[in-house]
Tab-separated table of C-alpha atoms and ligand atoms in Angstrom:
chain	number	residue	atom	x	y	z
L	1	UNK	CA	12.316	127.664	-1.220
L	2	UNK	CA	9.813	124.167	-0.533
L	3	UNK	CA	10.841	124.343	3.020
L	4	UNK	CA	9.361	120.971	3.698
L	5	UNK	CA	10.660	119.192	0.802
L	6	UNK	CA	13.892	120.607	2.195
L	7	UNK	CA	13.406	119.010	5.787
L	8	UNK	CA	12.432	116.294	4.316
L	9	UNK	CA	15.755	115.975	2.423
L	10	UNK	CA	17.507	116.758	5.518
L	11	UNK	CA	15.887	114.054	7.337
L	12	UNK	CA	16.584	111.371	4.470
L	13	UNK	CA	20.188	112.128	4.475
L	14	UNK	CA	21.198	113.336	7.815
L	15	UNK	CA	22.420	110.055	8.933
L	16	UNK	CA	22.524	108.502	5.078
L	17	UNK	CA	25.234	111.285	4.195
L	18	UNK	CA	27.846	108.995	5.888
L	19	UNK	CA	27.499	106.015	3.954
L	20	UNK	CA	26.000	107.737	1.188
L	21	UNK	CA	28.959	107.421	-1.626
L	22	UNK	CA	29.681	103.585	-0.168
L	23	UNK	CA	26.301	102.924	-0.450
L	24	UNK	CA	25.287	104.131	-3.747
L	25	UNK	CA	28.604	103.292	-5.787
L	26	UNK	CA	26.943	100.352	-7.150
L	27	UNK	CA	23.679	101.211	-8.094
L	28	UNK	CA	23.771	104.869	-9.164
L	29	UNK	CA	24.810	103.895	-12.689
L	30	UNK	CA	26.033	106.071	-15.634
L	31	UNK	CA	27.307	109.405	-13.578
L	32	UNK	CA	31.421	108.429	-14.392
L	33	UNK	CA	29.976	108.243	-18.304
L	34	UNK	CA	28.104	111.841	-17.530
L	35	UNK	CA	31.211	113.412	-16.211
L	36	UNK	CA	33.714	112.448	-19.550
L	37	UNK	CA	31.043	113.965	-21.645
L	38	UNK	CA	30.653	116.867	-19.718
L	39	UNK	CA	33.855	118.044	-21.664
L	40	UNK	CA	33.490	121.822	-20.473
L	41	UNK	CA	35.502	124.324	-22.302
L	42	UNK	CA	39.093	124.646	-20.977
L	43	UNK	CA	38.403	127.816	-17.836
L	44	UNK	CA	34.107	126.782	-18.671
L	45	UNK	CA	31.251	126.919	-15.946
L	46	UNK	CA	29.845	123.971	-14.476
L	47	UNK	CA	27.001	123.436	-12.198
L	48	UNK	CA	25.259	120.743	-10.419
L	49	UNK	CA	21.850	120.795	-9.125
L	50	UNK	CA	21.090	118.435	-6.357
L	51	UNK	CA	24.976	117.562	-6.435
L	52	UNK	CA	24.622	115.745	-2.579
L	53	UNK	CA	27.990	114.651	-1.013
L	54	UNK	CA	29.732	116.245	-3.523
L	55	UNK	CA	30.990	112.485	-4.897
L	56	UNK	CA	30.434	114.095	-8.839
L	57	UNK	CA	31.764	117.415	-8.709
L	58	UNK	CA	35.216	115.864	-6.679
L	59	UNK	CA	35.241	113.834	-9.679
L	60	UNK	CA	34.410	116.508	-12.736
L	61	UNK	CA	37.777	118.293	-10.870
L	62	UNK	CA	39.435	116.230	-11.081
L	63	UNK	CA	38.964	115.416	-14.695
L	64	UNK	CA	38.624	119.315	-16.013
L	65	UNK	CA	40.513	120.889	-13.607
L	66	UNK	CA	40.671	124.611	-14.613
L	67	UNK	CA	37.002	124.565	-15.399
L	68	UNK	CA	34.992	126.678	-12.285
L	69	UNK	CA	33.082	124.755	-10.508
L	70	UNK	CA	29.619	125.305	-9.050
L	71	UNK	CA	26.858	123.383	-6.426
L	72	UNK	CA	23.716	123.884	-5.037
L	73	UNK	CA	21.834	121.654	-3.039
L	74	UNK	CA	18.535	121.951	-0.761
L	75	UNK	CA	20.169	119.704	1.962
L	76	UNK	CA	22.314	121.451	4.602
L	77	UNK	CA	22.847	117.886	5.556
L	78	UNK	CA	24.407	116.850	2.605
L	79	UNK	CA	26.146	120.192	1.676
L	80	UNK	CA	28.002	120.244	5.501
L	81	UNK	CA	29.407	116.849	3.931
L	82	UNK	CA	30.161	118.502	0.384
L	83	UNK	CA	32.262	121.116	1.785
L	84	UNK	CA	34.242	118.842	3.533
L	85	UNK	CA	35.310	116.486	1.171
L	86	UNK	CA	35.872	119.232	-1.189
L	87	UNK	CA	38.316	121.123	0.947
L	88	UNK	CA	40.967	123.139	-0.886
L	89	UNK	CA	39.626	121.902	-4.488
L	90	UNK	CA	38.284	125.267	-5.115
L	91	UNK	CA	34.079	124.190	-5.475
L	92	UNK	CA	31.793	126.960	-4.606
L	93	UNK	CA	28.361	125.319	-2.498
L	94	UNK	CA	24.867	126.808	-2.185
L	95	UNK	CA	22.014	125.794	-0.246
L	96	UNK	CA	18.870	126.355	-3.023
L	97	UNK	CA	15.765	124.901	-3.918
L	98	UNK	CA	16.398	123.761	-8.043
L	99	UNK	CA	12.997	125.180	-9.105
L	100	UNK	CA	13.718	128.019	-7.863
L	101	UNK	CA	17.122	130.309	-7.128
L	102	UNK	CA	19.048	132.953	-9.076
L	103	UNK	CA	22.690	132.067	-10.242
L	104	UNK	CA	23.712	135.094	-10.023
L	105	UNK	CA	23.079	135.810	-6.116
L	106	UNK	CA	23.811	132.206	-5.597
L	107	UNK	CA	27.212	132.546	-7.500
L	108	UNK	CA	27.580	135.364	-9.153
L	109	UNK	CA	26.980	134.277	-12.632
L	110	UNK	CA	24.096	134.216	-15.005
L	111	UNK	CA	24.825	131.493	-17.328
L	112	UNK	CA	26.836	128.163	-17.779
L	113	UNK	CA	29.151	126.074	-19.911
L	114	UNK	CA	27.511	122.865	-18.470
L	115	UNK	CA	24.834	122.312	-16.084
L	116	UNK	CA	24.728	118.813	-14.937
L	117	UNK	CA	21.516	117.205	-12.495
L	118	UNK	CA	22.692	113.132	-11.323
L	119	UNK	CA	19.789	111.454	-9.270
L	120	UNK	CA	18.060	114.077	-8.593
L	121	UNK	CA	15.153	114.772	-10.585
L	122	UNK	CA	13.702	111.430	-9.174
L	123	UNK	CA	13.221	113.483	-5.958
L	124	UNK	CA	12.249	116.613	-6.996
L	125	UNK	CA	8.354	116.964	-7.107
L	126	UNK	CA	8.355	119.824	-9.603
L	127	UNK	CA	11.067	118.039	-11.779
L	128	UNK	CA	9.728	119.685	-15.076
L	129	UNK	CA	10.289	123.285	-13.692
L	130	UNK	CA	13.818	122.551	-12.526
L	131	UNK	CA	14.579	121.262	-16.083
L	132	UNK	CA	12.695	124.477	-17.542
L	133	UNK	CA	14.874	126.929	-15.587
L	134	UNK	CA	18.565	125.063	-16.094
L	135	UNK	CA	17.777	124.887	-20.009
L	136	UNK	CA	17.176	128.552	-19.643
L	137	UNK	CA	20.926	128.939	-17.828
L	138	UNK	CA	22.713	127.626	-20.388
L	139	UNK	CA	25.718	130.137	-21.899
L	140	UNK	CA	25.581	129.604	-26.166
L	141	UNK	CA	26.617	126.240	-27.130
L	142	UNK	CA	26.141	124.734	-23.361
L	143	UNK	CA	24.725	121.416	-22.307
L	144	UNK	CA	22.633	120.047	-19.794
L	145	UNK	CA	23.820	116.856	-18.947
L	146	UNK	CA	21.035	114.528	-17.048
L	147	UNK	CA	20.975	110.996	-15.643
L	148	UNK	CA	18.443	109.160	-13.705
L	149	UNK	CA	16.515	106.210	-13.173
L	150	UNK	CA	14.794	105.162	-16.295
L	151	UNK	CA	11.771	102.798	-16.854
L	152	UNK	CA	13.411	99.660	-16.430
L	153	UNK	CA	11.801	98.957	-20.139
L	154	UNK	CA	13.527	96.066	-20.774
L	155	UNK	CA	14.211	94.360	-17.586
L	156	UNK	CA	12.038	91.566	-16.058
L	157	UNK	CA	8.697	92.882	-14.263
L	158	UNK	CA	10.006	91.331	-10.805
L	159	UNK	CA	13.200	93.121	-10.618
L	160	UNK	CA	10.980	96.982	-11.789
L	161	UNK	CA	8.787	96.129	-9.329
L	162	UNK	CA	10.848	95.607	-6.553
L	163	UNK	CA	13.228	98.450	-7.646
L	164	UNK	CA	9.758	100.582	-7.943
L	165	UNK	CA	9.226	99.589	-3.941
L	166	UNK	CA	12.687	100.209	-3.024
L	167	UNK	CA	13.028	103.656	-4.435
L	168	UNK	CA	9.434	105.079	-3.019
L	169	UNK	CA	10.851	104.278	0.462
L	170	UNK	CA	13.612	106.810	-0.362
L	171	UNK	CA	11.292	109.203	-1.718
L	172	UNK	CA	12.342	108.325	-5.609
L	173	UNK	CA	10.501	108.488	-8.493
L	174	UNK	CA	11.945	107.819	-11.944
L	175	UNK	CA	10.097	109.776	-14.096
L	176	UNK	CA	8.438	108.647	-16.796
L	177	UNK	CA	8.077	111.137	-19.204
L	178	UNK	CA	11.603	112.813	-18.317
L	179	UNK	CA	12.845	112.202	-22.318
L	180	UNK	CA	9.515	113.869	-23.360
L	181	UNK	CA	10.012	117.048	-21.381
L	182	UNK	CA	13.708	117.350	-22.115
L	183	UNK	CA	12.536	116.994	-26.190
L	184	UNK	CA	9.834	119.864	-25.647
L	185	UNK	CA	12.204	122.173	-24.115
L	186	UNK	CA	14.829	121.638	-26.846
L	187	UNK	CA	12.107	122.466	-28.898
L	188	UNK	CA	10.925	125.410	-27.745
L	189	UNK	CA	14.551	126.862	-27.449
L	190	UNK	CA	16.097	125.210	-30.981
L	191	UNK	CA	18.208	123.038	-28.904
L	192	UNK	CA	19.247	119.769	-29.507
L	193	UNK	CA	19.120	116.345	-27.483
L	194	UNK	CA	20.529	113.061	-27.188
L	195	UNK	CA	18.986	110.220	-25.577
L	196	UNK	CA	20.452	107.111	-24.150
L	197	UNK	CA	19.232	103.675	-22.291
L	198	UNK	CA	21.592	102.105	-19.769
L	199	UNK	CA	21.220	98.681	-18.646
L	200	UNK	CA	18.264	97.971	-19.926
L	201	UNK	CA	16.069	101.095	-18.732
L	202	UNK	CA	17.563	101.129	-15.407
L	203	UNK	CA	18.695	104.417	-15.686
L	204	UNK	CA	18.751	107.093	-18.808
L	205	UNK	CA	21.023	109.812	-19.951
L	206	UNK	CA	20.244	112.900	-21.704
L	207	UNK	CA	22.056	115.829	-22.884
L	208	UNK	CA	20.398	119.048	-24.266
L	209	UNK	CA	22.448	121.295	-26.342
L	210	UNK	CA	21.994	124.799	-27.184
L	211	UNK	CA	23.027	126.340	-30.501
L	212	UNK	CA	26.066	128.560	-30.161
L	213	UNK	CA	25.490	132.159	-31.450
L	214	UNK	CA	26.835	131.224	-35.154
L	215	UNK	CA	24.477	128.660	-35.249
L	216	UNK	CA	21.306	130.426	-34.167
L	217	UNK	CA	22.625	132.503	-36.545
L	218	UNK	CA	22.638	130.484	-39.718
L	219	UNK	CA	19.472	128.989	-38.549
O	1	SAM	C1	19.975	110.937	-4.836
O	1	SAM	S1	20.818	112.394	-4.366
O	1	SAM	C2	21.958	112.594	-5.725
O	1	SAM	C3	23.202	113.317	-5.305
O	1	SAM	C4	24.253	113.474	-6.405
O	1	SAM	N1	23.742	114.241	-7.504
O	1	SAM	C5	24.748	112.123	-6.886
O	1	SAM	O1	24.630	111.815	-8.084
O	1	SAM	O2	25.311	111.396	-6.071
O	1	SAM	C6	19.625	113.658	-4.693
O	1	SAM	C7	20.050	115.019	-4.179
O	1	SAM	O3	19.112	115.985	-4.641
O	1	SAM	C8	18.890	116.905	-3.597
O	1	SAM	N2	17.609	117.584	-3.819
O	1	SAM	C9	16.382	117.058	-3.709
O	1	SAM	N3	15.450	117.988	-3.958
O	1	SAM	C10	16.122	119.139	-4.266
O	1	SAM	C11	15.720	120.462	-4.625
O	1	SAM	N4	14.425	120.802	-4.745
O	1	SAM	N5	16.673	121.380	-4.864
O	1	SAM	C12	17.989	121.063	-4.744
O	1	SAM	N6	18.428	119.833	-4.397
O	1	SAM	C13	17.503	118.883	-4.164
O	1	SAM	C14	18.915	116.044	-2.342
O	1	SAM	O4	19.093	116.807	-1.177
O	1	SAM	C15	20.063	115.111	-2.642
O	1	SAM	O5	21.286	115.631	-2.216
């Protein structure tokens, strides 16, 4: 566990976990479009690394709601508010550094249907390993669903510069070779990705999937 990237999450959100899913309704862009892809199988596994307030997995139950649902987060802060907005909706919560934690102690399982990660890699210094470790936790035919900020590629230089400022005072930053990483993994591992711009470049969406056992097969 990075225990000081872990205080230092705490401090950011101690207070911010109150107004957090006010506050970020507006500018945390594509996570509704995540969740409908997500499309889990019916009783499926779904996790969320870095998964905050809670806000995203509220909504993936109520969308799928026999799938089991799963949440680990380095923040106490923000998991004391995850647990309570997700009273009696059956969402099991862990405190765990992404780059590093076992699914099975955590929650007693060793793979996933989906494994989602919303706004979080921005914040996570050693982003690639996180990525590395979830593509190896996928179950046959799973999917790691990611969005995040993007490059702004195609938005005017004032507005990604001032974005740029705004996110390094909350400790964010979009990474620019997320797409390349995400392609190397898939890869290495005969997966297969899908890349999307929103808006422009202000955020991006990827999903990796990984061949189901007839189709590793027939490979
Ligand atoms: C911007 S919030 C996004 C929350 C949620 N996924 C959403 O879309 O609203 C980023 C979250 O990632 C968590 N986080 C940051 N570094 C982490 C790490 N190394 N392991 C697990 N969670 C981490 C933070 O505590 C925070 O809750």
């Amino acid at each position: 566990m990075d225990v000081r990237h872990g205080d230092l999450m705490d401090r950011i959100y101690r207070h911010q976990r109150h107004i957090y899913d006010l506050t970020r309704k507006y500018y945390l862009l594509g996570r509704d479009e995540l969740i409908a892809a997500l499309t889990p199988p019916g009783q499926g596994s779904v996790l969320e690394i870095g998964c905050g307030t809670g806000r995203n997995l509220l909504a993936v139950r109520r969308r799928y709601p026999k799938a089991h649902l799963y949440g680990l987060d380095i923040s106490e802060e923000m998991l004391v508010t995850a647990r309570q907005n997700s009273l009696g909706r059956n969402i099991a919560y862990a405190k765990a550094d992404a780059a590093d934690f076992d699914p099975m102690e955590l929650f007693g399982e060793a793979s996933f249907d989906r494994i989602f990660i919303s706004y979080a890699l921005s914040m996570i210094p050693s982003w690639q390993a996180v990525l590395a470790s979830a593509a190896k936790m996928l179950a046959p035919g799973g999917e790691l669903h990611v969005v995040d900020f993007g490059q702004q590629e195609k938005l005017p230089r004032a507005f990604r510069t001032a974005l740029r400022a705004w996110l390094a005072k909350f400790h964010v930053t979009p990474r620019a070779h997320l797409r390349e990483v995400v392609e190397q993994l898939a890869r290495q591992s005969g997966a297969k990705v899908e890349f999307a711009v929103l808006r422009g470049g202000y955020a991006w969406r990827l999903v990796l999937r990984r061949a189901t056992i007839e189709e590793r097969s027939a490979a």
